[in-house]
């Protein structure tokens, strides 16, 4: 933590104690940094990456092929719907939601593209509903306000944010204990034995995370025969593929090169090298048939 973020107690004996400071307390603001920064990424760069990775939906209706794609999406700042032209400030502030027992939220607007029978149609904008907004995030009405401006709006100048307001109550998200990303972890699980014949209870698990935070859990299963299979999930379906086949698919190498690579890692382990050769031989036999 930087020196400026240390929380001292000397201000309690200061003659100016109780006066509104010019700047917010940095030590208190740092308490919510992980939550606020994560939410800012989700509503900005993360949202755009998620949109770019969504495949278009293809369907046929009335014998005409239709392709629907999500072109863009945007989350707005919380605002009240005004039916009167003389209302100048339509922003919604967290304190208003706490006092009224409502949710601090904003609309999610999406833009869809359509291709009907090979002809591109005009874009269609659609409101997809309301999204809770984190207090003190970039979309929050308190973002960038000085302590004096916070007090003027009835807000707590020492509030670090990092939480949501749902039905007037402050709600904070608890992070679950998850496996470290991109880190192989050797485990023993009895449930693996019942998935497929010859699977043992031993394997190596790794969680691979894409830039858009999409998680894929891959498991390198150890078989009772000494061989190995790679398990992965695609479209909610689990696949188990021989390790030798995966090595051939991911890299243009021959059997000798594969054995040489494994021998460089554990050349002293004759059992290990023999099992690598056995997997390659079994793969070659299946190809010949």
mmCIF file of C-alpha atoms in Angstrom:
data_model
loop_
_atom_site.group_PDB
_atom_site.id
_atom_site.type_symbol
_atom_site.label_atom_id
_atom_site.label_comp_id
_atom_site.label_asym_id
_atom_site.label_seq_id
_atom_site.Cartn_x
_atom_site.Cartn_y
_atom_site.Cartn_z
ATOM 1 C CA UNK A 1 0.000 0.000 0.000
ATOM 2 C CA UNK A 2 1.455 3.429 -0.896
ATOM 3 C CA UNK A 3 2.527 5.789 1.853
ATOM 4 C CA UNK A 4 -0.344 8.164 1.081
ATOM 5 C CA UNK A 5 -2.841 5.361 1.709
ATOM 6 C CA UNK A 6 -1.779 4.728 5.334
ATOM 7 C CA UNK A 7 -4.622 5.478 7.753
ATOM 8 C CA UNK A 8 -3.251 7.738 10.534
ATOM 9 C CA UNK A 9 -5.085 8.786 13.689
ATOM 10 C CA UNK A 10 -3.432 12.186 14.109
ATOM 11 C CA UNK A 11 -6.417 13.899 12.492
ATOM 12 C CA UNK A 12 -8.463 13.182 15.626
ATOM 13 C CA UNK A 13 -6.403 15.792 17.514
ATOM 14 C CA UNK A 14 -6.423 18.294 14.664
ATOM 15 C CA UNK A 15 -8.199 21.594 15.217
ATOM 16 C CA UNK A 16 -9.924 21.157 11.856
ATOM 17 C CA UNK A 17 -11.448 17.817 12.834
ATOM 18 C CA UNK A 18 -15.081 17.753 11.715
ATOM 19 C CA UNK A 19 -14.594 20.099 8.787
ATOM 20 C CA UNK A 20 -15.212 18.838 5.277
ATOM 21 C CA UNK A 21 -11.815 18.018 3.710
ATOM 22 C CA UNK A 22 -10.866 18.974 0.185
ATOM 23 C CA UNK A 23 -10.008 15.384 -0.762
ATOM 24 C CA UNK A 24 -11.362 12.000 0.238
ATOM 25 C CA UNK A 25 -9.368 9.728 2.531
ATOM 26 C CA UNK A 26 -7.255 7.594 0.199
ATOM 27 C CA UNK A 27 -6.835 4.817 2.768
ATOM 28 C CA UNK A 28 -10.599 4.293 2.918
ATOM 29 C CA UNK A 29 -10.949 4.429 -0.856
ATOM 30 C CA UNK A 30 -8.366 1.655 -1.260
ATOM 31 C CA UNK A 31 -10.578 -0.703 0.759
ATOM 32 C CA UNK A 32 -12.977 -1.051 -2.173
ATOM 33 C CA UNK A 33 -10.433 -0.923 -5.001
ATOM 34 C CA UNK A 34 -10.706 -4.639 -5.958
ATOM 35 C CA UNK A 35 -14.511 -4.528 -6.178
ATOM 36 C CA UNK A 36 -14.801 -1.167 -7.940
ATOM 37 C CA UNK A 37 -12.048 -1.875 -10.469
ATOM 38 C CA UNK A 38 -13.531 -5.284 -11.248
ATOM 39 C CA UNK A 39 -16.967 -3.765 -11.869
ATOM 40 C CA UNK A 40 -15.512 -0.988 -14.032
ATOM 41 C CA UNK A 41 -13.798 -3.608 -16.166
ATOM 42 C CA UNK A 42 -17.006 -5.643 -16.453
ATOM 43 C CA UNK A 43 -19.128 -2.708 -17.686
ATOM 44 C CA UNK A 44 -16.462 -1.485 -20.089
ATOM 45 C CA UNK A 45 -13.801 -3.620 -21.721
ATOM 46 C CA UNK A 46 -15.215 -6.855 -20.321
ATOM 47 C CA UNK A 47 -18.672 -6.227 -21.784
ATOM 48 C CA UNK A 48 -17.248 -5.491 -25.227
ATOM 49 C CA UNK A 49 -15.076 -8.620 -25.187
ATOM 50 C CA UNK A 50 -18.084 -10.720 -24.197
ATOM 51 C CA UNK A 51 -20.067 -9.298 -27.123
ATOM 52 C CA UNK A 52 -17.288 -9.990 -29.618
ATOM 53 C CA UNK A 53 -17.124 -13.641 -28.507
ATOM 54 C CA UNK A 54 -20.863 -14.284 -28.891
ATOM 55 C CA UNK A 55 -21.565 -16.229 -32.097
ATOM 56 C CA UNK A 56 -24.556 -15.170 -34.221
ATOM 57 C CA UNK A 57 -27.781 -17.166 -33.982
ATOM 58 C CA UNK A 58 -29.016 -18.753 -37.205
ATOM 59 C CA UNK A 59 -32.607 -19.861 -37.742
ATOM 60 C CA UNK A 60 -35.165 -20.396 -40.477
ATOM 61 C CA UNK A 61 -38.695 -19.001 -40.418
ATOM 62 C CA UNK A 62 -41.198 -18.971 -43.276
ATOM 63 C CA UNK A 63 -38.518 -20.683 -45.410
ATOM 64 C CA UNK A 64 -36.225 -17.666 -44.991
ATOM 65 C CA UNK A 65 -32.815 -17.957 -43.283
ATOM 66 C CA UNK A 66 -32.277 -15.380 -40.551
ATOM 67 C CA UNK A 67 -29.017 -14.506 -38.804
ATOM 68 C CA UNK A 68 -29.234 -12.504 -35.564
ATOM 69 C CA UNK A 69 -26.127 -11.030 -33.961
ATOM 70 C CA UNK A 70 -25.484 -8.812 -30.953
ATOM 71 C CA UNK A 71 -23.643 -5.776 -32.313
ATOM 72 C CA UNK A 72 -23.286 -3.578 -29.244
ATOM 73 C CA UNK A 73 -24.472 -3.162 -25.666
ATOM 74 C CA UNK A 74 -24.233 -0.308 -23.216
ATOM 75 C CA UNK A 75 -25.082 0.170 -19.559
ATOM 76 C CA UNK A 76 -26.210 3.676 -18.655
ATOM 77 C CA UNK A 77 -25.956 5.611 -15.405
ATOM 78 C CA UNK A 78 -28.898 5.427 -12.972
ATOM 79 C CA UNK A 79 -31.549 7.977 -13.871
ATOM 80 C CA UNK A 80 -35.153 8.705 -13.002
ATOM 81 C CA UNK A 81 -37.764 8.802 -15.742
ATOM 82 C CA UNK A 82 -39.059 12.357 -15.894
ATOM 83 C CA UNK A 83 -42.406 13.224 -17.455
ATOM 84 C CA UNK A 84 -41.901 16.929 -16.824
ATOM 85 C CA UNK A 85 -39.662 19.101 -18.967
ATOM 86 C CA UNK A 86 -38.735 21.408 -16.081
ATOM 87 C CA UNK A 87 -36.814 18.665 -14.249
ATOM 88 C CA UNK A 88 -33.143 19.411 -14.923
ATOM 89 C CA UNK A 89 -31.380 16.791 -12.781
ATOM 90 C CA UNK A 90 -32.518 13.255 -13.589
ATOM 91 C CA UNK A 91 -29.637 11.480 -11.849
ATOM 92 C CA UNK A 92 -30.385 8.932 -9.169
ATOM 93 C CA UNK A 93 -28.185 8.921 -6.068
ATOM 94 C CA UNK A 94 -27.556 5.981 -3.720
ATOM 95 C CA UNK A 95 -29.053 7.723 -0.692
ATOM 96 C CA UNK A 96 -32.352 8.169 -2.531
ATOM 97 C CA UNK A 97 -32.561 4.414 -3.137
ATOM 98 C CA UNK A 98 -31.749 3.637 0.507
ATOM 99 C CA UNK A 99 -34.461 5.977 1.774
ATOM 100 C CA UNK A 100 -37.077 4.801 -0.738
ATOM 101 C CA UNK A 101 -36.241 1.098 -0.435
ATOM 102 C CA UNK A 102 -35.500 0.768 -4.151
ATOM 103 C CA UNK A 103 -32.622 -0.706 -6.152
ATOM 104 C CA UNK A 104 -29.768 1.413 -7.474
ATOM 105 C CA UNK A 105 -29.866 0.284 -11.092
ATOM 106 C CA UNK A 106 -29.590 1.420 -14.703
ATOM 107 C CA UNK A 107 -30.857 0.243 -18.071
ATOM 108 C CA UNK A 108 -28.984 -2.116 -20.369
ATOM 109 C CA UNK A 109 -29.441 -1.145 -24.010
ATOM 110 C CA UNK A 110 -28.465 -3.572 -26.778
ATOM 111 C CA UNK A 111 -28.144 -3.218 -30.544
ATOM 112 C CA UNK A 112 -29.015 -6.232 -32.701
ATOM 113 C CA UNK A 113 -28.162 -6.866 -36.332
ATOM 114 C CA UNK A 114 -30.330 -8.946 -38.666
ATOM 115 C CA UNK A 115 -29.595 -10.629 -41.978
ATOM 116 C CA UNK A 116 -32.772 -11.954 -43.630
ATOM 117 C CA UNK A 117 -32.378 -14.108 -46.720
ATOM 118 C CA UNK A 118 -28.892 -12.691 -47.306
ATOM 119 C CA UNK A 119 -30.016 -9.058 -46.991
ATOM 120 C CA UNK A 120 -28.804 -6.969 -44.070
ATOM 121 C CA UNK A 121 -31.608 -5.186 -42.244
ATOM 122 C CA UNK A 122 -31.428 -1.951 -40.184
ATOM 123 C CA UNK A 123 -30.105 -2.276 -36.656
ATOM 124 C CA UNK A 124 -32.658 -2.696 -33.887
ATOM 125 C CA UNK A 125 -32.128 -1.258 -30.407
ATOM 126 C CA UNK A 126 -33.745 -3.053 -27.497
ATOM 127 C CA UNK A 127 -33.836 -2.433 -23.755
ATOM 128 C CA UNK A 128 -32.790 -5.657 -22.016
ATOM 129 C CA UNK A 129 -33.817 -4.580 -18.535
ATOM 130 C CA UNK A 130 -32.102 -3.120 -15.490
ATOM 131 C CA UNK A 131 -28.619 -3.837 -14.120
ATOM 132 C CA UNK A 132 -27.528 -3.088 -10.517
ATOM 133 C CA UNK A 133 -24.844 -0.398 -10.401
ATOM 134 C CA UNK A 134 -21.995 -0.540 -7.899
ATOM 135 C CA UNK A 135 -21.636 2.510 -5.680
ATOM 136 C CA UNK A 136 -18.569 4.655 -6.501
ATOM 137 C CA UNK A 137 -18.050 2.941 -9.880
ATOM 138 C CA UNK A 138 -17.715 4.903 -13.121
ATOM 139 C CA UNK A 139 -21.469 4.666 -13.750
ATOM 140 C CA UNK A 140 -22.375 5.782 -10.236
ATOM 141 C CA UNK A 141 -23.674 9.337 -9.838
ATOM 142 C CA UNK A 142 -21.121 9.857 -7.037
ATOM 143 C CA UNK A 143 -18.135 9.124 -9.269
ATOM 144 C CA UNK A 144 -15.632 11.989 -9.304
ATOM 145 C CA UNK A 145 -17.482 14.145 -6.753
ATOM 146 C CA UNK A 146 -15.527 16.045 -4.107
ATOM 147 C CA UNK A 147 -16.253 15.592 -0.373
ATOM 148 C CA UNK A 148 -18.191 18.869 -0.322
ATOM 149 C CA UNK A 149 -20.352 17.724 -3.247
ATOM 150 C CA UNK A 150 -20.979 14.373 -1.543
ATOM 151 C CA UNK A 151 -22.164 16.077 1.636
ATOM 152 C CA UNK A 152 -24.322 18.452 -0.409
ATOM 153 C CA UNK A 153 -26.169 15.432 -1.832
ATOM 154 C CA UNK A 154 -26.601 13.839 1.583
ATOM 155 C CA UNK A 155 -23.962 11.165 1.027
ATOM 156 C CA UNK A 156 -21.264 9.921 3.401
ATOM 157 C CA UNK A 157 -17.949 11.486 2.384
ATOM 158 C CA UNK A 158 -16.034 8.508 3.868
ATOM 159 C CA UNK A 159 -18.051 5.866 2.020
ATOM 160 C CA UNK A 160 -15.575 3.785 -0.053
ATOM 161 C CA UNK A 161 -18.313 2.161 -2.153
ATOM 162 C CA UNK A 162 -17.815 -1.262 -3.689
ATOM 163 C CA UNK A 163 -21.329 -2.509 -2.903
ATOM 164 C CA UNK A 164 -24.795 -2.605 -4.464
ATOM 165 C CA UNK A 165 -28.097 -1.253 -3.158
ATOM 166 C CA UNK A 166 -30.946 -3.754 -3.566
ATOM 167 C CA UNK A 167 -34.400 -2.882 -2.222
ATOM 168 C CA UNK A 168 -32.852 -0.196 -0.055
ATOM 169 C CA UNK A 169 -30.274 -2.494 1.573
ATOM 170 C CA UNK A 170 -26.543 -2.461 0.958
ATOM 171 C CA UNK A 171 -25.367 -5.736 -0.566
ATOM 172 C CA UNK A 172 -21.766 -6.789 -1.047
ATOM 173 C CA UNK A 173 -20.656 -9.736 -3.178
ATOM 174 C CA UNK A 174 -18.570 -12.344 -1.426
ATOM 175 C CA UNK A 175 -15.899 -13.873 -3.617
ATOM 176 C CA UNK A 176 -15.761 -17.655 -3.573
ATOM 177 C CA UNK A 177 -12.533 -19.505 -3.049
ATOM 178 C CA UNK A 178 -11.552 -20.617 -6.537
ATOM 179 C CA UNK A 179 -8.612 -22.397 -8.024
ATOM 180 C CA UNK A 180 -5.753 -20.212 -9.172
ATOM 181 C CA UNK A 181 -6.005 -19.516 -12.883
ATOM 182 C CA UNK A 182 -3.501 -21.077 -15.312
ATOM 183 C CA UNK A 183 -1.991 -23.120 -12.470
ATOM 184 C CA UNK A 184 -1.862 -26.947 -12.689
ATOM 185 C CA UNK A 185 -3.027 -28.703 -9.540
ATOM 186 C CA UNK A 186 -2.653 -32.447 -8.911
ATOM 187 C CA UNK A 187 -5.728 -33.926 -7.206
ATOM 188 C CA UNK A 188 -7.202 -37.230 -6.096
ATOM 189 C CA UNK A 189 -10.972 -37.570 -6.607
ATOM 190 C CA UNK A 190 -12.960 -40.783 -6.319
ATOM 191 C CA UNK A 191 -15.698 -39.442 -8.617
ATOM 192 C CA UNK A 192 -13.349 -39.593 -11.603
ATOM 193 C CA UNK A 193 -13.331 -43.396 -11.458
ATOM 194 C CA UNK A 194 -17.021 -43.577 -12.371
ATOM 195 C CA UNK A 195 -16.865 -41.305 -15.430
ATOM 196 C CA UNK A 196 -15.317 -43.793 -17.822
ATOM 197 C CA UNK A 197 -13.706 -47.189 -17.821
ATOM 198 C CA UNK A 198 -9.989 -47.292 -16.937
ATOM 199 C CA UNK A 199 -10.045 -43.808 -15.379
ATOM 200 C CA UNK A 200 -8.266 -43.618 -12.026
ATOM 201 C CA UNK A 201 -8.863 -41.235 -9.136
ATOM 202 C CA UNK A 202 -5.785 -39.164 -10.008
ATOM 203 C CA UNK A 203 -5.458 -36.222 -12.363
ATOM 204 C CA UNK A 204 -4.090 -32.738 -12.947
ATOM 205 C CA UNK A 205 -6.617 -29.883 -13.077
ATOM 206 C CA UNK A 206 -5.981 -26.478 -14.628
ATOM 207 C CA UNK A 207 -8.389 -23.556 -15.015
ATOM 208 C CA UNK A 208 -7.788 -21.612 -18.220
ATOM 209 C CA UNK A 209 -9.294 -18.112 -18.313
ATOM 210 C CA UNK A 210 -9.799 -16.165 -21.550
ATOM 211 C CA UNK A 211 -9.455 -12.353 -21.738
ATOM 212 C CA UNK A 212 -13.258 -12.051 -21.445
ATOM 213 C CA UNK A 213 -13.084 -14.038 -18.154
ATOM 214 C CA UNK A 214 -14.603 -17.165 -19.718
ATOM 215 C CA UNK A 215 -13.353 -20.131 -17.688
ATOM 216 C CA UNK A 216 -12.511 -23.551 -19.095
ATOM 217 C CA UNK A 217 -11.521 -26.343 -16.712
ATOM 218 C CA UNK A 218 -9.242 -28.983 -18.241
ATOM 219 C CA UNK A 219 -8.310 -32.239 -16.528
ATOM 220 C CA UNK A 220 -5.426 -34.514 -17.470
ATOM 221 C CA UNK A 221 -6.679 -37.911 -16.267
ATOM 222 C CA UNK A 222 -4.314 -40.697 -15.304
ATOM 223 C CA UNK A 223 -5.553 -44.115 -16.471
ATOM 224 C CA UNK A 224 -5.122 -47.403 -14.657
ATOM 225 C CA UNK A 225 -3.105 -48.596 -17.648
ATOM 226 C CA UNK A 226 -0.499 -45.859 -17.142
ATOM 227 C CA UNK A 227 -1.707 -43.790 -20.093
ATOM 228 C CA UNK A 228 -3.403 -40.375 -19.925
ATOM 229 C CA UNK A 229 -6.477 -38.655 -21.354
ATOM 230 C CA UNK A 230 -7.358 -34.983 -21.516
ATOM 231 C CA UNK A 231 -10.854 -33.987 -20.402
ATOM 232 C CA UNK A 232 -12.450 -30.696 -21.423
ATOM 233 C CA UNK A 233 -15.932 -29.189 -21.829
ATOM 234 C CA UNK A 234 -17.399 -27.675 -25.009
ATOM 235 C CA UNK A 235 -20.996 -26.414 -25.055
ATOM 236 C CA UNK A 236 -21.686 -28.141 -21.712
ATOM 237 C CA UNK A 237 -20.516 -31.502 -23.083
ATOM 238 C CA UNK A 238 -17.536 -33.329 -21.599
ATOM 239 C CA UNK A 239 -14.984 -34.884 -23.954
ATOM 240 C CA UNK A 240 -12.157 -37.275 -23.120
ATOM 241 C CA UNK A 241 -9.408 -37.463 -25.736
ATOM 242 C CA UNK A 242 -6.206 -39.486 -25.714
ATOM 243 C CA UNK A 243 -3.197 -37.383 -24.804
ATOM 244 C CA UNK A 244 -1.266 -38.640 -27.825
ATOM 245 C CA UNK A 245 -4.046 -37.498 -30.157
ATOM 246 C CA UNK A 246 -4.115 -34.038 -28.538
ATOM 247 C CA UNK A 247 -0.361 -33.665 -28.930
ATOM 248 C CA UNK A 248 -0.633 -34.550 -32.609
ATOM 249 C CA UNK A 249 -3.515 -32.132 -33.106
ATOM 250 C CA UNK A 250 -1.895 -29.166 -31.362
ATOM 251 C CA UNK A 251 1.541 -29.429 -32.924
ATOM 252 C CA UNK A 252 2.970 -30.787 -36.156
ATOM 253 C CA UNK A 253 5.424 -33.334 -34.720
ATOM 254 C CA UNK A 254 6.165 -36.985 -35.360
ATOM 255 C CA UNK A 255 6.367 -39.795 -32.822
ATOM 256 C CA UNK A 256 10.145 -39.560 -32.446
ATOM 257 C CA UNK A 257 9.974 -35.850 -31.618
ATOM 258 C CA UNK A 258 7.271 -36.453 -29.004
ATOM 259 C CA UNK A 259 9.311 -39.180 -27.312
ATOM 260 C CA UNK A 260 12.392 -36.939 -27.377
ATOM 261 C CA UNK A 261 10.495 -34.094 -25.681
ATOM 262 C CA UNK A 262 9.219 -36.358 -22.900
ATOM 263 C CA UNK A 263 12.621 -38.006 -22.508
ATOM 264 C CA UNK A 264 14.165 -34.578 -21.921
ATOM 265 C CA UNK A 265 11.784 -34.104 -18.992
ATOM 266 C CA UNK A 266 12.001 -37.560 -17.387
ATOM 267 C CA UNK A 267 14.488 -39.583 -19.348
ATOM 268 C CA UNK A 268 15.539 -41.574 -16.272
ATOM 269 C CA UNK A 269 11.991 -42.903 -15.790
ATOM 270 C CA UNK A 270 11.787 -45.925 -18.096
ATOM 271 C CA UNK A 271 8.159 -46.669 -17.131
ATOM 272 C CA UNK A 272 7.162 -43.128 -18.103
ATOM 273 C CA UNK A 273 8.891 -43.314 -21.494
ATOM 274 C CA UNK A 274 7.437 -46.748 -22.252
ATOM 275 C CA UNK A 275 3.908 -45.490 -21.575
ATOM 276 C CA UNK A 276 4.460 -42.564 -23.942
ATOM 277 C CA UNK A 277 5.571 -44.982 -26.654
ATOM 278 C CA UNK A 278 2.589 -47.224 -25.899
ATOM 279 C CA UNK A 279 0.111 -44.338 -26.321
ATOM 280 C CA UNK A 280 1.664 -43.414 -29.664
ATOM 281 C CA UNK A 281 1.581 -47.047 -30.829
ATOM 282 C CA UNK A 282 -2.093 -47.461 -29.890
ATOM 283 C CA UNK A 283 -2.947 -44.258 -31.741
ATOM 284 C CA UNK A 284 -1.144 -45.495 -34.853
ATOM 285 C CA UNK A 285 -3.005 -48.826 -34.687
ATOM 286 C CA UNK A 286 -6.385 -47.083 -34.537
ATOM 287 C CA UNK A 287 -5.459 -44.940 -37.527
ATOM 288 C CA UNK A 288 -4.514 -48.042 -39.550
ATOM 289 C CA UNK A 289 -7.960 -49.546 -38.901
#
